[in-house]
mmCIF file of C-alpha atoms in Angstrom:
data_model
loop_
_atom_site.group_PDB
_atom_site.id
_atom_site.type_symbol
_atom_site.label_atom_id
_atom_site.label_comp_id
_atom_site.label_asym_id
_atom_site.label_seq_id
_atom_site.Cartn_x
_atom_site.Cartn_y
_atom_site.Cartn_z
ATOM 1 C CA MET F 1 -18.087 -30.665 27.099
ATOM 2 C CA LYS F 2 -17.546 -27.231 27.529
ATOM 3 C CA LYS F 3 -20.432 -24.929 25.958
ATOM 4 C CA TYR F 4 -19.924 -22.411 23.226
ATOM 5 C CA ILE F 5 -19.230 -18.982 24.653
ATOM 6 C CA GLU F 6 -20.761 -16.240 22.480
ATOM 7 C CA PRO F 7 -18.069 -13.572 21.673
ATOM 8 C CA ARG F 8 -20.231 -11.021 20.467
ATOM 9 C CA LEU F 9 -22.177 -10.298 23.941
ATOM 10 C CA ARG F 10 -21.999 -6.726 25.125
ATOM 11 C CA ARG F 11 -19.376 -7.557 27.989
ATOM 12 C CA ASP F 12 -17.647 -5.159 30.694
ATOM 13 C CA PHE F 13 -13.899 -5.484 31.164
ATOM 14 C CA GLY F 14 -14.241 -8.238 33.409
ATOM 15 C CA GLY F 15 -16.661 -9.955 31.487
ATOM 16 C CA ILE F 16 -14.346 -10.226 28.498
ATOM 17 C CA ILE F 17 -11.584 -11.847 30.649
ATOM 18 C CA SER F 18 -14.042 -14.166 32.165
ATOM 19 C CA ALA F 19 -15.573 -15.433 28.606
ATOM 20 C CA TYR F 20 -12.195 -15.584 27.118
ATOM 21 C CA PHE F 21 -10.707 -18.033 29.962
ATOM 22 C CA ASP F 22 -14.043 -19.811 29.462
ATOM 23 C CA PHE F 23 -13.235 -20.184 25.728
ATOM 24 C CA LEU F 24 -9.883 -21.272 26.325
ATOM 25 C CA LYS F 25 -11.088 -24.204 28.761
ATOM 26 C CA GLY F 26 -13.209 -25.563 25.933
ATOM 27 C CA ASN F 27 -10.574 -25.141 23.151
ATOM 28 C CA VAL F 28 -6.854 -25.241 24.752
ATOM 29 C CA LYS F 29 -6.469 -28.750 23.607
ATOM 30 C CA GLU F 30 -7.433 -28.152 19.696
ATOM 31 C CA ILE F 31 -5.347 -24.833 20.196
ATOM 32 C CA VAL F 32 -2.190 -26.495 21.390
ATOM 33 C CA ASN F 33 -2.548 -29.123 18.535
ATOM 34 C CA MET F 34 -2.753 -26.435 16.046
ATOM 35 C CA PHE F 35 0.219 -24.622 17.188
ATOM 36 C CA ILE F 36 2.239 -27.991 17.380
ATOM 37 C CA GLY F 37 1.197 -29.179 14.015
ATOM 38 C CA TYR F 38 1.939 -25.943 12.140
ATOM 39 C CA ASN F 39 4.826 -24.871 14.070
ATOM 40 C CA GLY F 40 6.845 -28.303 14.323
ATOM 41 C CA VAL F 41 8.974 -27.267 11.041
ATOM 42 C CA PHE F 42 10.271 -24.356 12.955
ATOM 43 C CA VAL F 43 11.753 -26.492 15.593
ATOM 44 C CA ILE F 44 14.575 -27.438 13.063
ATOM 45 C CA PHE F 45 15.242 -24.185 11.852
ATOM 46 C CA LEU F 46 15.294 -22.816 15.397
ATOM 47 C CA LEU F 47 17.500 -25.487 16.535
ATOM 48 C CA ILE F 48 20.216 -24.698 13.434
ATOM 49 C CA SER F 49 19.870 -20.848 14.021
ATOM 50 C CA THR F 50 20.482 -21.018 17.644
ATOM 51 C CA TYR F 51 23.183 -23.605 17.252
ATOM 52 C CA MET F 52 25.037 -21.128 14.740
ATOM 53 C CA VAL F 53 24.687 -18.315 17.430
ATOM 54 C CA VAL F 54 25.737 -20.235 20.269
ATOM 55 C CA THR F 55 28.654 -22.020 18.723
ATOM 56 C CA GLY F 56 29.706 -18.634 16.759
ATOM 57 C CA ALA F 57 29.609 -16.959 19.854
ATOM 58 C CA VAL F 58 31.698 -19.406 21.914
ATOM 59 C CA ALA F 59 34.318 -19.592 18.787
ATOM 60 C CA LEU F 60 34.179 -15.623 19.014
ATOM 61 C CA THR F 61 34.959 -15.711 22.367
ATOM 62 C CA VAL F 62 38.049 -18.157 22.091
ATOM 63 C CA ALA F 63 39.319 -16.002 19.264
ATOM 64 C CA GLN F 64 39.181 -12.882 20.861
ATOM 65 C CA ASN F 65 41.073 -14.759 23.995
ATOM 66 C CA ASN F 66 43.577 -16.302 21.680
ATOM 67 C CA THR F 67 46.816 -13.737 20.681
ATOM 68 C CA SER F 68 47.749 -15.958 18.043
ATOM 69 C CA PHE F 69 45.487 -15.397 14.880
ATOM 70 C CA GLY F 70 46.085 -17.487 11.968
ATOM 71 C CA SER F 71 45.684 -16.236 8.171
ATOM 72 C CA SER F 72 42.027 -17.752 8.162
ATOM 73 C CA ASN F 73 41.072 -15.242 10.911
ATOM 74 C CA PRO F 74 39.012 -17.385 13.162
ATOM 75 C CA GLU F 75 37.452 -14.245 14.934
ATOM 76 C CA GLU F 76 36.101 -12.766 11.807
ATOM 77 C CA SER F 77 34.668 -16.276 10.903
ATOM 78 C CA ALA F 78 32.954 -16.703 14.275
ATOM 79 C CA ALA F 79 31.569 -13.189 14.038
ATOM 80 C CA VAL F 80 29.951 -13.937 10.712
ATOM 81 C CA LEU F 81 28.555 -17.339 11.858
ATOM 82 C CA THR F 82 26.773 -15.386 14.822
ATOM 83 C CA GLY F 83 25.549 -12.631 12.770
ATOM 84 C CA LEU F 84 24.127 -15.046 10.310
ATOM 85 C CA GLY F 85 22.594 -17.478 13.097
ATOM 86 C CA PHE F 86 20.862 -14.228 14.664
ATOM 87 C CA ILE F 87 19.488 -12.921 11.286
ATOM 88 C CA PHE F 88 18.456 -16.518 10.268
ATOM 89 C CA TRP F 89 16.620 -16.652 13.880
ATOM 90 C CA ILE F 90 14.797 -13.225 13.368
ATOM 91 C CA ILE F 91 13.449 -14.350 10.154
ATOM 92 C CA ILE F 92 12.015 -17.495 11.546
ATOM 93 C CA ILE F 93 10.389 -15.654 14.402
ATOM 94 C CA LEU F 94 8.953 -13.127 12.196
ATOM 95 C CA ILE F 95 7.579 -15.866 9.603
ATOM 96 C CA ALA F 96 6.076 -17.930 12.574
ATOM 97 C CA THR F 97 4.488 -14.532 13.884
ATOM 98 C CA LEU F 98 2.710 -14.008 10.737
ATOM 99 C CA LEU F 99 1.437 -17.695 10.378
ATOM 100 C CA ASN F 100 0.250 -17.904 14.058
ATOM 101 C CA TYR F 101 -1.404 -14.696 14.142
ATOM 102 C CA SER F 102 -3.300 -15.729 10.907
ATOM 103 C CA LEU F 103 -4.150 -19.338 12.372
ATOM 104 C CA SER F 104 -5.372 -17.906 15.708
ATOM 105 C CA SER F 105 -7.509 -15.267 13.999
ATOM 106 C CA ALA F 106 -9.014 -17.874 11.596
ATOM 107 C CA TYR F 107 -9.648 -20.422 14.446
ATOM 108 C CA VAL F 108 -11.677 -17.853 16.335
ATOM 109 C CA SER F 109 -13.572 -16.698 13.332
ATOM 110 C CA LEU F 110 -14.811 -20.130 12.414
ATOM 111 C CA TYR F 111 -15.693 -20.825 16.159
ATOM 112 C CA GLU F 112 -18.160 -17.853 15.993
ATOM 113 C CA GLN F 113 -19.250 -18.850 12.841
ATOM 114 C CA ARG F 114 -19.937 -22.593 13.617
ATOM 115 C CA LYS F 115 -20.998 -22.030 17.385
ATOM 116 C CA MET F 116 -18.908 -24.976 18.482
ATOM 117 C CA ASN F 117 -15.699 -25.929 20.485
ATOM 118 C CA ASN F 118 -12.647 -27.540 18.962
ATOM 119 C CA ILE F 119 -12.546 -26.435 15.196
ATOM 120 C CA PRO F 120 -10.350 -28.605 13.468
ATOM 121 C CA ARG F 121 -7.196 -27.145 12.615
ATOM 122 C CA LYS F 122 -6.952 -27.968 8.957
ATOM 123 C CA ASP F 123 -10.185 -25.790 8.810
ATOM 124 C CA ALA F 124 -8.548 -22.866 10.470
ATOM 125 C CA TRP F 125 -5.211 -23.561 7.882
ATOM 126 C CA HIS F 126 -7.424 -23.520 4.836
ATOM 127 C CA LYS F 127 -8.967 -20.120 6.232
ATOM 128 C CA ALA F 128 -5.754 -18.556 7.274
ATOM 129 C CA LYS F 129 -3.757 -19.457 4.128
ATOM 130 C CA ARG F 130 -6.139 -17.480 1.833
ATOM 131 C CA HIS F 131 -5.345 -14.549 3.688
ATOM 132 C CA LEU F 132 -1.609 -14.914 3.952
ATOM 133 C CA GLY F 133 -0.589 -12.640 0.897
ATOM 134 C CA GLY F 134 -2.692 -9.753 2.201
ATOM 135 C CA LEU F 135 -1.054 -10.613 5.919
ATOM 136 C CA PHE F 136 2.072 -9.942 4.275
ATOM 137 C CA LEU F 137 1.104 -6.327 3.160
ATOM 138 C CA VAL F 138 -0.269 -5.705 6.723
ATOM 139 C CA ALA F 139 3.177 -6.817 7.979
ATOM 140 C CA LEU F 140 4.974 -4.574 5.642
ATOM 141 C CA THR F 141 2.373 -1.825 6.518
ATOM 142 C CA ALA F 142 3.080 -2.377 10.271
ATOM 143 C CA VAL F 143 6.904 -2.281 9.684
ATOM 144 C CA GLY F 144 6.372 1.251 8.361
ATOM 145 C CA LEU F 145 4.345 2.597 11.094
ATOM 146 C CA TYR F 146 6.746 0.683 13.562
ATOM 147 C CA PHE F 147 9.371 3.536 12.504
ATOM 148 C CA ILE F 148 6.850 6.308 13.370
ATOM 149 C CA TYR F 149 6.356 4.579 16.630
ATOM 150 C CA VAL F 150 9.987 4.403 17.319
ATOM 151 C CA ILE F 151 10.250 8.358 16.779
ATOM 152 C CA VAL F 152 7.556 8.797 19.163
ATOM 153 C CA GLN F 153 8.836 6.550 21.803
ATOM 154 C CA LEU F 154 12.100 8.335 21.345
ATOM 155 C CA VAL F 155 10.298 11.865 21.793
ATOM 156 C CA LEU F 156 8.593 10.689 24.949
ATOM 157 C CA ALA F 157 11.894 9.220 26.443
ATOM 158 C CA PHE F 158 12.977 12.904 27.010
ATOM 159 C CA ILE F 159 9.866 13.604 29.117
ATOM 160 C CA PRO F 160 10.111 12.663 32.720
ATOM 161 C CA LEU F 161 7.587 10.335 34.312
ATOM 162 C CA LEU F 162 4.572 11.534 31.988
ATOM 163 C CA GLY F 163 6.680 10.509 28.663
ATOM 164 C CA SER F 164 7.320 7.004 30.422
ATOM 165 C CA ILE F 165 3.459 6.479 31.202
ATOM 166 C CA ALA F 166 2.654 7.689 27.940
ATOM 167 C CA SER F 167 5.127 5.555 26.149
ATOM 168 C CA ILE F 168 3.544 2.273 27.776
ATOM 169 C CA PHE F 169 -0.064 3.146 26.616
ATOM 170 C CA ILE F 170 1.204 4.074 23.290
ATOM 171 C CA GLY F 171 2.788 0.596 23.081
ATOM 172 C CA LEU F 172 -0.235 -1.145 24.237
ATOM 173 C CA GLY F 173 -2.426 0.649 21.842
ATOM 174 C CA PHE F 174 -0.239 0.224 18.930
ATOM 175 C CA ASN F 175 -0.078 -3.453 19.449
ATOM 176 C CA ALA F 176 -3.696 -3.820 20.019
ATOM 177 C CA TRP F 177 -4.445 -2.055 16.679
ATOM 178 C CA ILE F 178 -2.129 -4.403 14.698
ATOM 179 C CA SER F 179 -3.847 -7.305 16.167
ATOM 180 C CA LEU F 180 -7.331 -5.883 15.569
ATOM 181 C CA THR F 181 -6.486 -5.283 12.223
ATOM 182 C CA ILE F 182 -5.145 -8.908 11.311
ATOM 183 C CA PHE F 183 -8.372 -10.241 12.847
ATOM 184 C CA SER F 184 -10.634 -7.690 10.885
ATOM 185 C CA TYR F 185 -8.895 -8.524 7.803
ATOM 186 C CA VAL F 186 -9.038 -12.573 8.334
ATOM 187 C CA HIS F 187 -12.693 -12.582 9.757
ATOM 188 C CA ASN F 188 -14.216 -10.281 6.883
ATOM 189 C CA GLU F 189 -13.796 -12.276 3.664
ATOM 190 C CA ASP F 190 -14.548 -9.161 1.686
ATOM 191 C CA SER F 191 -12.278 -6.977 3.559
ATOM 192 C CA THR F 192 -9.273 -5.084 2.157
ATOM 193 C CA VAL F 193 -6.087 -4.596 4.175
ATOM 194 C CA PHE F 194 -6.800 -0.599 4.595
ATOM 195 C CA ALA F 195 -10.090 -1.123 5.297
ATOM 196 C CA ALA F 196 -9.198 -3.590 7.978
ATOM 197 C CA PHE F 197 -6.689 -1.047 9.329
ATOM 198 C CA GLY F 198 -9.530 1.579 9.201
ATOM 199 C CA GLU F 199 -12.018 -0.492 11.245
ATOM 200 C CA ALA F 200 -9.245 -1.664 13.667
ATOM 201 C CA TRP F 201 -8.612 1.997 14.230
ATOM 202 C CA GLU F 202 -12.242 3.194 14.663
ATOM 203 C CA LEU F 203 -12.959 0.105 17.153
ATOM 204 C CA LEU F 204 -9.709 0.711 19.230
ATOM 205 C CA PHE F 205 -10.792 4.275 19.828
ATOM 206 C CA SER F 206 -14.230 3.319 20.577
ATOM 207 C CA SER F 207 -13.117 1.927 23.824
ATOM 208 C CA PHE F 208 -9.458 2.452 24.053
ATOM 209 C CA TRP F 209 -8.999 1.716 27.818
ATOM 210 C CA LYS F 210 -10.959 -1.480 27.599
ATOM 211 C CA ALA F 211 -8.937 -2.639 24.675
ATOM 212 C CA ILE F 212 -5.536 -1.942 26.165
ATOM 213 C CA GLY F 213 -6.564 -3.229 29.620
ATOM 214 C CA VAL F 214 -7.796 -6.492 28.687
ATOM 215 C CA ASN F 215 -4.436 -6.815 26.427
ATOM 216 C CA PHE F 216 -2.323 -6.009 29.503
ATOM 217 C CA VAL F 217 -4.179 -8.194 32.017
ATOM 218 C CA LEU F 218 -4.505 -11.440 29.964
ATOM 219 C CA GLY F 219 -1.320 -11.110 28.303
ATOM 220 C CA LEU F 220 0.642 -10.561 31.653
ATOM 221 C CA ILE F 221 -1.194 -13.538 32.982
ATOM 222 C CA ILE F 222 -0.460 -15.810 30.025
ATOM 223 C CA GLN F 223 3.324 -14.407 29.935
ATOM 224 C CA VAL F 224 3.845 -15.383 33.814
ATOM 225 C CA CYS F 225 2.058 -18.618 33.539
ATOM 226 C CA LEU F 226 4.166 -19.745 30.230
ATOM 227 C CA PHE F 227 7.507 -18.357 31.362
ATOM 228 C CA ALA F 228 7.324 -20.087 34.669
ATOM 229 C CA ILE F 229 7.449 -23.224 32.734
ATOM 230 C CA ASN F 230 11.103 -22.152 31.649
ATOM 231 C CA ILE F 231 12.071 -21.580 35.578
ATOM 232 C CA VAL F 232 13.327 -25.192 35.954
ATOM 233 C CA PRO F 233 15.143 -25.761 32.705
ATOM 234 C CA SER F 234 16.823 -22.306 33.352
ATOM 235 C CA ILE F 235 17.923 -23.185 36.812
ATOM 236 C CA LEU F 236 19.436 -26.432 35.537
ATOM 237 C CA VAL F 237 21.295 -24.907 32.718
ATOM 238 C CA GLY F 238 22.444 -22.305 34.909
ATOM 239 C CA VAL F 239 23.646 -24.841 37.683
ATOM 240 C CA TYR F 240 25.488 -26.875 34.951
ATOM 241 C CA ILE F 241 27.365 -23.641 33.560
ATOM 242 C CA PHE F 242 28.368 -22.644 37.083
ATOM 243 C CA HIS F 243 29.480 -26.225 37.547
ATOM 244 C CA THR F 244 31.649 -26.123 34.368
ATOM 245 C CA ILE F 245 33.281 -22.712 35.306
ATOM 246 C CA ASP F 246 33.788 -23.903 38.725
ATOM 247 C CA THR F 247 35.838 -26.833 37.544
ATOM 248 C CA GLY F 248 37.730 -24.930 34.680
ATOM 249 C CA THR F 249 36.261 -26.371 31.822
ATOM 250 C CA GLY F 250 35.312 -24.127 29.189
ATOM 251 C CA LEU F 251 32.095 -23.974 27.464
ATOM 252 C CA ASP F 252 33.773 -24.456 24.110
ATOM 253 C CA GLU F 253 35.173 -27.794 25.413
ATOM 254 C CA SER F 254 31.707 -28.816 26.709
ATOM 255 C CA VAL F 255 29.432 -30.210 23.826
ATOM 256 C CA PHE F 256 26.787 -31.090 26.349
ATOM 257 C CA GLY F 257 26.442 -27.560 27.610
ATOM 258 C CA GLN F 258 26.286 -25.917 24.377
ATOM 259 C CA ILE F 259 23.295 -28.100 23.593
ATOM 260 C CA LEU F 260 21.646 -27.345 26.908
ATOM 261 C CA ILE F 261 21.975 -23.694 25.945
ATOM 262 C CA VAL F 262 20.562 -24.349 22.210
ATOM 263 C CA VAL F 263 17.550 -26.320 23.699
ATOM 264 C CA LEU F 264 16.856 -23.736 26.027
ATOM 265 C CA ILE F 265 16.844 -20.946 23.769
ATOM 266 C CA THR F 266 14.851 -23.015 21.453
ATOM 267 C CA LEU F 267 12.037 -23.470 24.089
ATOM 268 C CA PHE F 268 12.032 -19.809 24.969
ATOM 269 C CA SER F 269 11.706 -18.963 21.206
ATOM 270 C CA LEU F 270 8.605 -21.458 21.083
ATOM 271 C CA ILE F 271 7.086 -19.754 24.175
ATOM 272 C CA ILE F 272 7.275 -16.664 22.611
ATOM 273 C CA MET F 273 5.527 -18.245 19.444
ATOM 274 C CA PHE F 274 2.956 -19.527 21.503
ATOM 275 C CA ILE F 275 2.337 -16.408 23.498
ATOM 276 C CA GLN F 276 1.847 -14.516 20.068
ATOM 277 C CA LEU F 277 -0.940 -17.167 19.144
ATOM 278 C CA LEU F 278 -2.784 -16.931 22.360
ATOM 279 C CA SER F 279 -2.378 -13.164 22.404
ATOM 280 C CA GLN F 280 -4.253 -12.895 19.097
ATOM 281 C CA THR F 281 -7.157 -15.046 20.396
ATOM 282 C CA ILE F 282 -7.493 -12.362 23.013
ATOM 283 C CA ASN F 283 -7.698 -9.609 20.647
ATOM 284 C CA ALA F 284 -10.161 -11.514 18.596
ATOM 285 C CA PHE F 285 -12.623 -11.517 21.634
ATOM 286 C CA VAL F 286 -11.726 -7.722 21.970
ATOM 287 C CA TYR F 287 -12.605 -7.063 18.212
ATOM 288 C CA PHE F 288 -16.101 -8.907 18.681
ATOM 289 C CA ASN F 289 -16.826 -7.022 21.913
ATOM 290 C CA LEU F 290 -15.979 -3.516 20.526
ATOM 291 C CA HIS F 291 -17.622 -4.351 17.156
ATOM 292 C CA GLU F 292 -21.078 -5.179 19.133
ATOM 293 C CA PHE F 293 -20.779 -2.290 21.136
ATOM 294 C CA LYS F 294 -20.208 0.094 18.231
ATOM 295 C CA ASN F 295 -22.748 -1.707 15.762
ATOM 296 C CA ASN F 296 -25.015 -3.658 17.921
ATOM 297 C CA THR F 297 -24.982 -6.386 14.909
ATOM 298 C CA PHE F 298 -25.611 -9.159 17.334
ATOM 299 C CA LEU F 299 -28.187 -7.473 19.632
ATOM 300 C CA ARG F 300 -30.154 -6.563 16.304
ATOM 301 C CA SER F 301 -30.159 -10.233 14.980
ATOM 302 C CA ARG F 302 -31.387 -11.527 18.304
ATOM 303 C CA ILE F 303 -34.207 -8.805 18.055
ATOM 304 C CA GLU F 304 -35.276 -9.769 14.458
ATOM 305 C CA LYS F 305 -35.346 -13.704 15.456
ATOM 306 C CA LEU F 306 -37.745 -12.480 18.347
ATOM 307 C CA GLY F 307 -39.777 -10.587 15.935
ATOM 308 C CA ASP F 308 -40.024 -13.535 13.715
ATOM 309 C CA THR F 309 -41.046 -15.904 16.470
ATOM 310 C CA ALA F 310 -43.995 -13.542 17.761
#
């Protein structure tokens, strides 16, 4: 039985990373169960949207290579099917992102409040769903801020070297800000959306390098590990497609080949969603650490307890 890891301790850069992995060891089973339990419905929609994209793209390729089009204009129909499938896929990913950020924030919040591992996923869901409306407003605000972020990135693109370096730091900072905002809003029951944005901004710049450093290191480790899972299926699909081309069989004639591609893209999409869920748990630990360094809330509570027992 893994012990409870106090996220509010004043830790340095390495201490946060070590504490996070200790937390993950004790809670990974329930986190995975939570992800599967509340993202299972998205699998069906991902398969449908991906199937629309793949079959539409194949049909579009065939139609473009066909010199004699009928009156139904199959090229246009294929393009519409591909476009609708891609839009459908984007909408699913956005909805799943909002849900997973909310669930992971609620999970770590309850973990800190109850001082125990393996928080029941239903409890995390009940806490998360109370904040979904506000998180939708957070998402809309983040979209507006993202346009400003894109403009800044375009300006930096014209500055050699220094612009590229600054672009990386700004990107990491922007992502950390939005993630800290989401956790602040979910964790603090009496918080408003814009109060959460303000608190996250103050915490981020109270220790900017620590915040983006932890995000970069842990995010990179998690992404490498999870994408490594996709290597074998990707190689198998690549070998199959190469064999199909080598034998002269078109992908439009191979239903099995299309199914393989659909399954691989769906698996890739699920990995992206799981990375999002884990990355938010990372920022929950960053939030507690920065909050403690700035406000000393946990330290003062321990001192008060010592005074009571003296």
